[in-house]
XYZ file of N, CA and C in Angstrom:
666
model
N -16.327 37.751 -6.856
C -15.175 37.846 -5.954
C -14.464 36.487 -5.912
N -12.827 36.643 -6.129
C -12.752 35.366 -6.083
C -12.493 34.515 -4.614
N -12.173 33.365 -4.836
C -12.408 32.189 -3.702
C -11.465 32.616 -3.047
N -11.166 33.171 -1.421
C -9.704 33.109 -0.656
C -8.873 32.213 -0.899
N -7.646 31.981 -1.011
C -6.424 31.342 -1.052
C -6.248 30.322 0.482
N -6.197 28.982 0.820
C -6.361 28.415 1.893
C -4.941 28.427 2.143
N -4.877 29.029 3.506
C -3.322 29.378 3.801
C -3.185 28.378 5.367
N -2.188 27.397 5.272
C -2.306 26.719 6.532
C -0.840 26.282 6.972
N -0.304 25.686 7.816
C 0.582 25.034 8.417
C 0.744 23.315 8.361
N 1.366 22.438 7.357
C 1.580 21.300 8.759
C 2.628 20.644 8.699
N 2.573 20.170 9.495
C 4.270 19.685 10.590
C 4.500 17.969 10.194
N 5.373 17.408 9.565
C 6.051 16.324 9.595
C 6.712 16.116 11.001
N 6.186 15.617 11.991
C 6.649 15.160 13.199
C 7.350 13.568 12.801
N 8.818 13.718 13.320
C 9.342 12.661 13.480
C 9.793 11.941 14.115
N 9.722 10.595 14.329
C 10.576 9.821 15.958
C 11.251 8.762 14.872
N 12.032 8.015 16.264
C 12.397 6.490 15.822
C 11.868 5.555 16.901
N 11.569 4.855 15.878
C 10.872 3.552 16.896
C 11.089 2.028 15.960
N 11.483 1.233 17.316
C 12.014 -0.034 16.829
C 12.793 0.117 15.739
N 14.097 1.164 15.394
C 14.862 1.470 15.154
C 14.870 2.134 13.403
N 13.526 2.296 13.449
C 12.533 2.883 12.038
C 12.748 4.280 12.208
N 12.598 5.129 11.270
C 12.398 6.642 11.205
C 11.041 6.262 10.613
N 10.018 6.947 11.570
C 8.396 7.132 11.494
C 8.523 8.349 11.701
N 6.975 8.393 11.313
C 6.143 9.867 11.251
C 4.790 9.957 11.876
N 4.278 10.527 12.603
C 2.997 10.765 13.650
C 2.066 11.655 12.937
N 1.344 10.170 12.670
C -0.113 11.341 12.291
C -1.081 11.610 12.827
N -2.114 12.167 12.328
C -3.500 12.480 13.634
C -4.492 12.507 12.580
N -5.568 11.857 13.472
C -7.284 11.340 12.680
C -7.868 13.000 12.685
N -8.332 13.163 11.289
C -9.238 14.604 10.622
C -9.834 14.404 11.487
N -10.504 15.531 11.907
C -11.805 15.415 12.830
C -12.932 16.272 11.656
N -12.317 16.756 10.286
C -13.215 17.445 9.431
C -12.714 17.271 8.166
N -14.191 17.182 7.866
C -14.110 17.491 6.043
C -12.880 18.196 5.275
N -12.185 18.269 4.492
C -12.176 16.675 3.541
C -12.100 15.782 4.199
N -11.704 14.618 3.861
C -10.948 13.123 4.712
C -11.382 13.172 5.784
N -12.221 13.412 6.488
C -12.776 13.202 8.126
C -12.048 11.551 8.506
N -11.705 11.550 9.235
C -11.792 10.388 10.131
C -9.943 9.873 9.474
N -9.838 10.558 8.528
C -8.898 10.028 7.811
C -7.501 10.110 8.726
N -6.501 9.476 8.677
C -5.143 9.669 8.423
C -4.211 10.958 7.866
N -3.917 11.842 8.541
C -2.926 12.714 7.683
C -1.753 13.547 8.592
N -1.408 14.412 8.389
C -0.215 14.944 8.669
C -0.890 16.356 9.840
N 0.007 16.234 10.852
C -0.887 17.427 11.754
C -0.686 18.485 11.293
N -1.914 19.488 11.306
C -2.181 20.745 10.626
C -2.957 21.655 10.862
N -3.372 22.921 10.433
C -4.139 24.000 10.680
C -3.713 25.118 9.929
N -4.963 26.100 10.207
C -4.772 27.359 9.636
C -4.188 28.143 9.971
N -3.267 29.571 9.219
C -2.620 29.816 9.942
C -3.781 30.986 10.782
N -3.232 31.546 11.926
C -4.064 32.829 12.563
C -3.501 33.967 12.026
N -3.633 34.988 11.142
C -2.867 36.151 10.761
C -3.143 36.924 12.220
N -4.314 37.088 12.951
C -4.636 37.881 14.184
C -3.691 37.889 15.005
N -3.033 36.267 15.223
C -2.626 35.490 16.526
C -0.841 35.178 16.117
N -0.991 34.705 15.086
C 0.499 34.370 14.846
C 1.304 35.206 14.344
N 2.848 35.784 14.286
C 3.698 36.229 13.950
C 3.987 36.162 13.118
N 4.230 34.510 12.814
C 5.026 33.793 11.473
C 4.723 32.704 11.549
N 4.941 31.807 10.747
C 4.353 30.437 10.089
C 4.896 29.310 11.433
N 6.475 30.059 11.901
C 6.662 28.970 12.593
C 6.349 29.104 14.139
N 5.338 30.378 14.711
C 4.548 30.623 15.714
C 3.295 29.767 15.198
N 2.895 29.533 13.970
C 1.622 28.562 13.859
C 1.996 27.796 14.083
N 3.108 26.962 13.544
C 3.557 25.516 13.554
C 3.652 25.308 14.847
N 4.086 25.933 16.091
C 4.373 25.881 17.176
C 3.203 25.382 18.083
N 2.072 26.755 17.548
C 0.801 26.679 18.406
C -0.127 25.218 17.755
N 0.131 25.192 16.563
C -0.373 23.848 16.014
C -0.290 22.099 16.431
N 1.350 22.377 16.955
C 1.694 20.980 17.134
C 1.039 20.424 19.052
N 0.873 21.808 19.283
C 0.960 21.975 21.084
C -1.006 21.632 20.933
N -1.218 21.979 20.013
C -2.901 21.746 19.874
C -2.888 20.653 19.634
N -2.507 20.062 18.724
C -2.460 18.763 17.886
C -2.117 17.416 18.713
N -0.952 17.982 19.357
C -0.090 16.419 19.983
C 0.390 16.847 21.802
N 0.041 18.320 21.903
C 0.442 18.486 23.476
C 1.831 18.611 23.750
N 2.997 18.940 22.304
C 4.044 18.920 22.488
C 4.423 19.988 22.063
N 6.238 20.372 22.219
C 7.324 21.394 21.931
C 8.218 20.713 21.529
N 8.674 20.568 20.320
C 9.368 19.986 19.822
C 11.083 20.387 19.926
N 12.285 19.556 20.551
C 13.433 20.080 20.863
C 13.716 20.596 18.938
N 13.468 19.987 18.309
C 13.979 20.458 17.272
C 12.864 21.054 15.771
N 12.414 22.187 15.410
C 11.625 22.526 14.248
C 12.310 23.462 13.059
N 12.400 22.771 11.831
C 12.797 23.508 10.889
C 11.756 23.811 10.174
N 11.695 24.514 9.220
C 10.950 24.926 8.027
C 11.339 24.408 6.596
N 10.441 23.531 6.012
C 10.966 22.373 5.185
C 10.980 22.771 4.049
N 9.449 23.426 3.338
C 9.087 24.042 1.951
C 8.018 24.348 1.962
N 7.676 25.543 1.299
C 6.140 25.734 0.683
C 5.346 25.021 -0.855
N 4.314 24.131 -0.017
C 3.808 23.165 -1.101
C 2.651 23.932 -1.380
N 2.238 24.042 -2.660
C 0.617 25.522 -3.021
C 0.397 24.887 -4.556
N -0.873 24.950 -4.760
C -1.584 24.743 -6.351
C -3.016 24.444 -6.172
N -3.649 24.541 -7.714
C -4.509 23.699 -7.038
C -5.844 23.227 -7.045
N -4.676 22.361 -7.195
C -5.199 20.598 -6.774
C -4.557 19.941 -5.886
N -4.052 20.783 -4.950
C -3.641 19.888 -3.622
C -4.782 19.546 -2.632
N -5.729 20.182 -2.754
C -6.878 20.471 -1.571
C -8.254 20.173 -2.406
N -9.250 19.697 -2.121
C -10.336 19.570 -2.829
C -11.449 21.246 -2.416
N -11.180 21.890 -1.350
C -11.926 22.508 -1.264
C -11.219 24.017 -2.411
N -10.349 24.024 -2.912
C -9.836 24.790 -4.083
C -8.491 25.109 -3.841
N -7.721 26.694 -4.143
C -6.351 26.743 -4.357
C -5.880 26.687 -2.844
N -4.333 26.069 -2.524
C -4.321 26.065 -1.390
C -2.394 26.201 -0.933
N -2.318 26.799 -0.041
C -0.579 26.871 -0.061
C -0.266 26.243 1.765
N 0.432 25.718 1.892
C 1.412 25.036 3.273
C 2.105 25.287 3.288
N 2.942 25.937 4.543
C 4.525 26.161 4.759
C 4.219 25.146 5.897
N 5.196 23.980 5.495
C 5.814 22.742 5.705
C 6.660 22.490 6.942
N 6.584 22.287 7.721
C 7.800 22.331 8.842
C 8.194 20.682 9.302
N 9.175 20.641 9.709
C 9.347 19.029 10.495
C 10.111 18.902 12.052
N 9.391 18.579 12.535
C 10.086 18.345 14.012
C 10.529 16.865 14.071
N 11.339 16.830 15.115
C 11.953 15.560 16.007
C 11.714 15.850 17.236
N 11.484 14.737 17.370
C 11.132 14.398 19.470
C 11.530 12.985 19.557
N 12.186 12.784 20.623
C 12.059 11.200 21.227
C 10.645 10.696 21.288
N 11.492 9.528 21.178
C 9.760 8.813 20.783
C 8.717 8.417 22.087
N 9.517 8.481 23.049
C 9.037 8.335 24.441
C 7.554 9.592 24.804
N 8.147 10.286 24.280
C 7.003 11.614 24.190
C 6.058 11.157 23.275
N 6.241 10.823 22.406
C 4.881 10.777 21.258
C 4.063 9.100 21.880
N 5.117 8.825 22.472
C 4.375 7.455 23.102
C 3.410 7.354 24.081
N 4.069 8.649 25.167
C 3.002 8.860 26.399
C 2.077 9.545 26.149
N 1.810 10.503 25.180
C 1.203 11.746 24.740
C -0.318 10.870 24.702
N -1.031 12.549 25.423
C -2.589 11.593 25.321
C -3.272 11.107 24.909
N -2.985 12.209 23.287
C -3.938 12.580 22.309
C -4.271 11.117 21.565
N -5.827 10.580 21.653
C -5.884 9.069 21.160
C -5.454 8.763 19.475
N -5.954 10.652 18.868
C -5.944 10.146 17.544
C -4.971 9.823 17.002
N -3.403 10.033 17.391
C -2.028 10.244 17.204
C -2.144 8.587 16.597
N -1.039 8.701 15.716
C -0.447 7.188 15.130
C 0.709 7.407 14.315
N 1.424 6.139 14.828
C 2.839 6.163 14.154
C 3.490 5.008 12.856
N 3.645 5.376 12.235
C 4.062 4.853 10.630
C 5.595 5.113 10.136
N 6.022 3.835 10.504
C 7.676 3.759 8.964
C 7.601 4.542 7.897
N 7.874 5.048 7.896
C 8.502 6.363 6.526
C 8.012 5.565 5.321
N 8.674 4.071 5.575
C 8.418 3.697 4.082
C 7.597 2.625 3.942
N 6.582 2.596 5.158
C 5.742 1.866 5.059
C 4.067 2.615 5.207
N 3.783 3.998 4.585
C 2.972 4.113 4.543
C 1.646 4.075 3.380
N 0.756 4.071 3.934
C -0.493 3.935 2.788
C -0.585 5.119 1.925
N -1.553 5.368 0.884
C -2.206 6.563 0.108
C -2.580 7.509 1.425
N -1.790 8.366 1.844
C -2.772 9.681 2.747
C -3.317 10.829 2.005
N -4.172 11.476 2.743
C -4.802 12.598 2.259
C -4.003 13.642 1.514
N -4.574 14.566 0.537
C -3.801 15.521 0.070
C -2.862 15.098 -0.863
N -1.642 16.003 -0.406
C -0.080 15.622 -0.929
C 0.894 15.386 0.009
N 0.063 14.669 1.157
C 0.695 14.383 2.183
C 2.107 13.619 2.393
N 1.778 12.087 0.936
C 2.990 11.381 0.797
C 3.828 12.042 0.042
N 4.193 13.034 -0.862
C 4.994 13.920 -1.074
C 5.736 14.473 -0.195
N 5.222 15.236 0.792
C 5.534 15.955 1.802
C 6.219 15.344 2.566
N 5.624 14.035 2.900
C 6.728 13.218 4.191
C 8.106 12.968 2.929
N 7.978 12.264 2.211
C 9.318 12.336 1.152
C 10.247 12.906 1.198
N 9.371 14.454 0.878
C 10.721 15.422 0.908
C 11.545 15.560 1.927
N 10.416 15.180 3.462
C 11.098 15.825 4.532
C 12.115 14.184 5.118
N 11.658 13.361 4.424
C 12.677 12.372 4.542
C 14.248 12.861 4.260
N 13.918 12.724 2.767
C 15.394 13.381 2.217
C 15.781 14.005 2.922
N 15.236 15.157 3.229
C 15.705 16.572 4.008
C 17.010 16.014 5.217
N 16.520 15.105 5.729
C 16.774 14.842 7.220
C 17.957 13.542 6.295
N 17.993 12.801 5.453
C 18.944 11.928 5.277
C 20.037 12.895 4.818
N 19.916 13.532 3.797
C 20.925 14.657 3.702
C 21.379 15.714 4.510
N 21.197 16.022 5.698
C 21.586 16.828 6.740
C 21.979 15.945 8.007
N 21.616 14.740 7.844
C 21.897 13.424 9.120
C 23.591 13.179 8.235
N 23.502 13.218 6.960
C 25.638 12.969 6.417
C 26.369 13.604 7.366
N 26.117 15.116 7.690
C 27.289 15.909 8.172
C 26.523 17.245 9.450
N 25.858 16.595 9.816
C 25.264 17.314 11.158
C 25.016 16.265 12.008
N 24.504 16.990 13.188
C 24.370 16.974 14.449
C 23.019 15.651 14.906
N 21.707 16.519 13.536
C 20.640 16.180 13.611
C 19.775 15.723 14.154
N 20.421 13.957 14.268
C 19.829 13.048 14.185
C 19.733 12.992 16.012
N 20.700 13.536 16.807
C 20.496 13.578 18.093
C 19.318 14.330 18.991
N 18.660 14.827 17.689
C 17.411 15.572 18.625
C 15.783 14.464 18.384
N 16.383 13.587 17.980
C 15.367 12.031 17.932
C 15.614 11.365 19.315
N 17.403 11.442 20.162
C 17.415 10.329 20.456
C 17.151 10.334 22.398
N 16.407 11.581 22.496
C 15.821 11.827 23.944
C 17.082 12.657 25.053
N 16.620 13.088 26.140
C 18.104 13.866 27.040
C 19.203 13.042 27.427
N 19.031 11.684 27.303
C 20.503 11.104 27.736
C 20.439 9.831 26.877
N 21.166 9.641 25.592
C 21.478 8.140 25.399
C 23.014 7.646 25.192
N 23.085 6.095 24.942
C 24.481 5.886 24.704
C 24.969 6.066 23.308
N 26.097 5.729 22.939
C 26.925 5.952 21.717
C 26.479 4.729 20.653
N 26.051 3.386 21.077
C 25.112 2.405 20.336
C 24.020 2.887 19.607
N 23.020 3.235 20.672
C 22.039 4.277 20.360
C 22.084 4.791 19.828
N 22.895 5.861 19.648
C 22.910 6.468 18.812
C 23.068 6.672 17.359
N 24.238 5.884 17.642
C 24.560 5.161 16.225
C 23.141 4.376 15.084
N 22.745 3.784 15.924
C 21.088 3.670 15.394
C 20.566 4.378 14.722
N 20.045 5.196 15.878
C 19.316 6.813 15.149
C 20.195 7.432 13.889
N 21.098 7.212 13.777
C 21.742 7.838 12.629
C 21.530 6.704 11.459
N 21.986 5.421 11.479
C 21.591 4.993 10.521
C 20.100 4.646 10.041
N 19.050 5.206 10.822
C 17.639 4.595 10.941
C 17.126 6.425 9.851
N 18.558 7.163 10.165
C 17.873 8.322 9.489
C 18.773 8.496 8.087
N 19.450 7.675 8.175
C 20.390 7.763 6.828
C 19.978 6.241 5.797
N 19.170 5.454 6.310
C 19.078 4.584 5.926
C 20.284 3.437 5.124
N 21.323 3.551 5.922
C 22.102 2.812 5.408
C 22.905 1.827 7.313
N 24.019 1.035 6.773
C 24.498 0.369 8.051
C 26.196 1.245 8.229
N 26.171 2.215 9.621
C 27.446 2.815 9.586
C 28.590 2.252 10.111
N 29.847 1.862 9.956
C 30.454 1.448 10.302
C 31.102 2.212 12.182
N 31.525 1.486 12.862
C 31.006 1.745 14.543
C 32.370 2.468 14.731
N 33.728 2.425 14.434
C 35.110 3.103 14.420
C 34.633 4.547 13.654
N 34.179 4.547 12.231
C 34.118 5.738 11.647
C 33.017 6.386 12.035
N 31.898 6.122 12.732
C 30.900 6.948 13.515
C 31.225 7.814 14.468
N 31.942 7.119 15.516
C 32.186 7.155 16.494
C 33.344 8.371 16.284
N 34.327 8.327 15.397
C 35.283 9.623 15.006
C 34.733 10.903 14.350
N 33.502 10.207 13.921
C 32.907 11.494 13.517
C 32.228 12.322 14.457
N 31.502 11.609 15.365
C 30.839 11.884 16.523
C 32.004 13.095 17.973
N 33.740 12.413 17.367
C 34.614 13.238 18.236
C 34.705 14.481 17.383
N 34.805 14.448 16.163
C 34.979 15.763 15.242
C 33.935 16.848 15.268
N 32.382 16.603 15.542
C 31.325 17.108 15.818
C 31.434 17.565 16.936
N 31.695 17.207 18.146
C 32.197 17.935 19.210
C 31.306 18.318 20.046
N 29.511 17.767 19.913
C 28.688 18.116 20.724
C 27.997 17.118 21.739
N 28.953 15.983 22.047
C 28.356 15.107 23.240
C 29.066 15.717 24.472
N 28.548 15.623 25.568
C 29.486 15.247 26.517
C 29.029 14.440 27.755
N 29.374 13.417 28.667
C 29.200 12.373 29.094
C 28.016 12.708 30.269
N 27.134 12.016 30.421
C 26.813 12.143 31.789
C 27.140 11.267 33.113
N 28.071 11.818 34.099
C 29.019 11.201 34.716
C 28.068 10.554 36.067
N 28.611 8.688 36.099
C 27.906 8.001 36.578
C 26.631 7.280 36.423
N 26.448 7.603 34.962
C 25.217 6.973 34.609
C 25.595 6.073 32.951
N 25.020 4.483 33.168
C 25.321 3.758 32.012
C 23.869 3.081 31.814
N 23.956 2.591 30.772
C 22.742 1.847 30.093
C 23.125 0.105 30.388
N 21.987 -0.688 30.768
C 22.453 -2.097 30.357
C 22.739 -2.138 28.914
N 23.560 -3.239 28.905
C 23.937 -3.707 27.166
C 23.978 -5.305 27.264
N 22.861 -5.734 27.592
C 22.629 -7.203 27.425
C 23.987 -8.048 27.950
N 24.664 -8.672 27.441
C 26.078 -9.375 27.777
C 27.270 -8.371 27.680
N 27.154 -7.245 27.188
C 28.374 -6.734 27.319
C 28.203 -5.847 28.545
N 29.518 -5.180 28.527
C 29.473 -4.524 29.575
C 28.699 -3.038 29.691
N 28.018 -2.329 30.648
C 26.984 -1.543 30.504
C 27.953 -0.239 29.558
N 27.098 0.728 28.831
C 27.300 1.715 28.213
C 27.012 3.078 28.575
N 28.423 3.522 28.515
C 28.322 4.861 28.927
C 26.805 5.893 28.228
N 26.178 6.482 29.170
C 25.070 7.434 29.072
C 25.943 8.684 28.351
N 25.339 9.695 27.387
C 25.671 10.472 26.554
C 24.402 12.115 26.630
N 25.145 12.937 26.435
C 23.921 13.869 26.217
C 24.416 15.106 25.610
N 23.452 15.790 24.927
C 23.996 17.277 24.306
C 24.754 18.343 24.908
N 25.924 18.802 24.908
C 26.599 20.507 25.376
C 25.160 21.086 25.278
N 25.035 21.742 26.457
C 23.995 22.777 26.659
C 24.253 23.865 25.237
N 25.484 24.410 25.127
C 25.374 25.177 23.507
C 24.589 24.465 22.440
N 24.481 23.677 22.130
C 24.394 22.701 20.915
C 22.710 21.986 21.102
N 22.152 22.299 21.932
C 20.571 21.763 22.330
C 19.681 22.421 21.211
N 19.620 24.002 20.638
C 19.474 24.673 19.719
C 19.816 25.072 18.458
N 21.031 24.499 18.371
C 21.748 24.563 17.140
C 22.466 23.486 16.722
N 22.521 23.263 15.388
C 23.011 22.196 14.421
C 24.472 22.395 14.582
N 25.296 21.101 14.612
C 27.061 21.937 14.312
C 26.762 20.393 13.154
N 27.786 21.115 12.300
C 28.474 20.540 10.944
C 29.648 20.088 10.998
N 29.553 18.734 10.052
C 30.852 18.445 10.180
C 31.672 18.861 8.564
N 32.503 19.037 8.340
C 33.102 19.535 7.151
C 33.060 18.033 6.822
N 33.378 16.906 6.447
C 33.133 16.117 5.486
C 32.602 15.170 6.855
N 31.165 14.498 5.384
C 29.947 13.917 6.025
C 30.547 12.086 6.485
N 29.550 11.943 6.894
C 29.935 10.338 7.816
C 30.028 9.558 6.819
C-alpha cells in the first residue's frame, strides 16, 4: 500500500518592524527539525475544515493566537523532496498584521526575521517566503495592500514607509501621496494626530469601513 500523501497548510505571516518587511516564525515542537525555526503550519483536518483557508485560519489562531486583517492564498508547493518524511503538498497562504500584535502575542516560540536577512530554514521554507515576498512587492505597485501591515489608525509618513519597506525601493512623498488620493480608501480620523518629532504633529489616517476586506487597485502602479 502506498505511503499517504502529507497534505498540510502554512502561513507566511507578515509585519513591519523597524521599517523592515519580516516574517514570524515558530520553534517545531516535532520531528523533522524539532526545536528548529520554520514557517507556522499544520495538517490539514479533512473532518474539521472546509477548505485550506478554514485550516490556515484555525492554524494561525493555534500557532500565534491571531486573525489576521488580511489572508490570501499564495501557491501550492508539493514533490518529493520537500519533506524528509516522503511526498508532501502545502497550500501556502500569507497574512499581514500590525506588528504590535505579533509583538504582544504570548506565544514564546514566535520570532521575527527581515525577509532578507534570513538563515537556511527547514524544508522549502526559504522558497516560500520568496515567493510570497514578490507576491506582496508586486501587488504593493498598484493596490491597497500594504495598509493591512500598518495597524487601525496611522499617519500618511507611516505609511508611506510600509509601502516602501514592501516595495523595497525609496517613494517619492508628492507621487505617493496622489496615488494614495486616486486609491480612494483612507479617510481621516477626526481629532487625532501623531507626534512628528520637530515638525508639526500628523494627521492620524485609517481604512473606509468598505475597503477593511477588500483590495482596491489602482489602474497605473506607484
Amino acid at each position: 500500500m502506498p505511503e499517504p500523501i502529507i497534505s498540510t497548510v502554512d502561513i507566511v505571516l507578515l509585519i513591519i518592524k523597524d521599517d523592515r518587511l519580516c516574517v514570524t516564525l515558530s520553534k517545531r515542537d516535532k520531528e523533522p527539525y524539532v526545536n528548529q525555526e520554520a514557517l507556522p503550519g499544520g495538517y490539514i483536518h479533512a473532518q474539521d475544515d472546509r477548505d485550506c483557508l478554514d485550516a490556515a485560519v484555525r492554524i494561525l489562531q493555534q500557532k500565534t493566537g491571531l486573525l489576521p486583517p488580511y489572508l490570501e492564498q499564495l501557491k501550492t508547493f508539493a514533490g518529493a523532496a520537500r519533506d524528509p518524511r516522503g511526498w508532501s503538498i502545502s497550500v501556502v497562504h500569507f497574512a499581514l498584521v500590525d506588528a504590535d500584535l505579533i509583538l504582544s502575542a504570548t506565544n514564546p516560540g514566535l520570532t521575527i526575521w527581515p525577509v532578507d536577512a534570513l538563515r537556511r530554514l527547514p524544508f522549502d521554507h526559504n522558497e516560500i517566503i520568496a515567493t510570497a515576498v514578490e507576491r506582496i512587492r508586486n501587488k504593493s505597485q498598484y493596490s491597497s495592500l500594504p495598509c493591512y501591515l500598518a495597524g487601525e489608525t496611522f499617519s500618511l509618513p507611516r505609511l508611506q514607509k510600509i509601502y516602501e519597506a514592501c516595495l523595497g525601493e525609496t517613494l517619492n512623498k508628492v507621487s505617493f501621496r496622489r496615488k494614495m488620493d486616486e486609491l480612494g480608501v483612507l479617510e481621516t480620523v477626526a481629532g487625532q494626530t501623531e507626534s512628528a518629532g520637530a515638525h508639526r504633529p500628523a494627521q492620524l489616517y485609517r481604512l473606509k469601513s468598505e475597503f477593511k476586506n477588500q483590495l482596491k487597485l489602482l489602474v497605473r502602479g506607484l
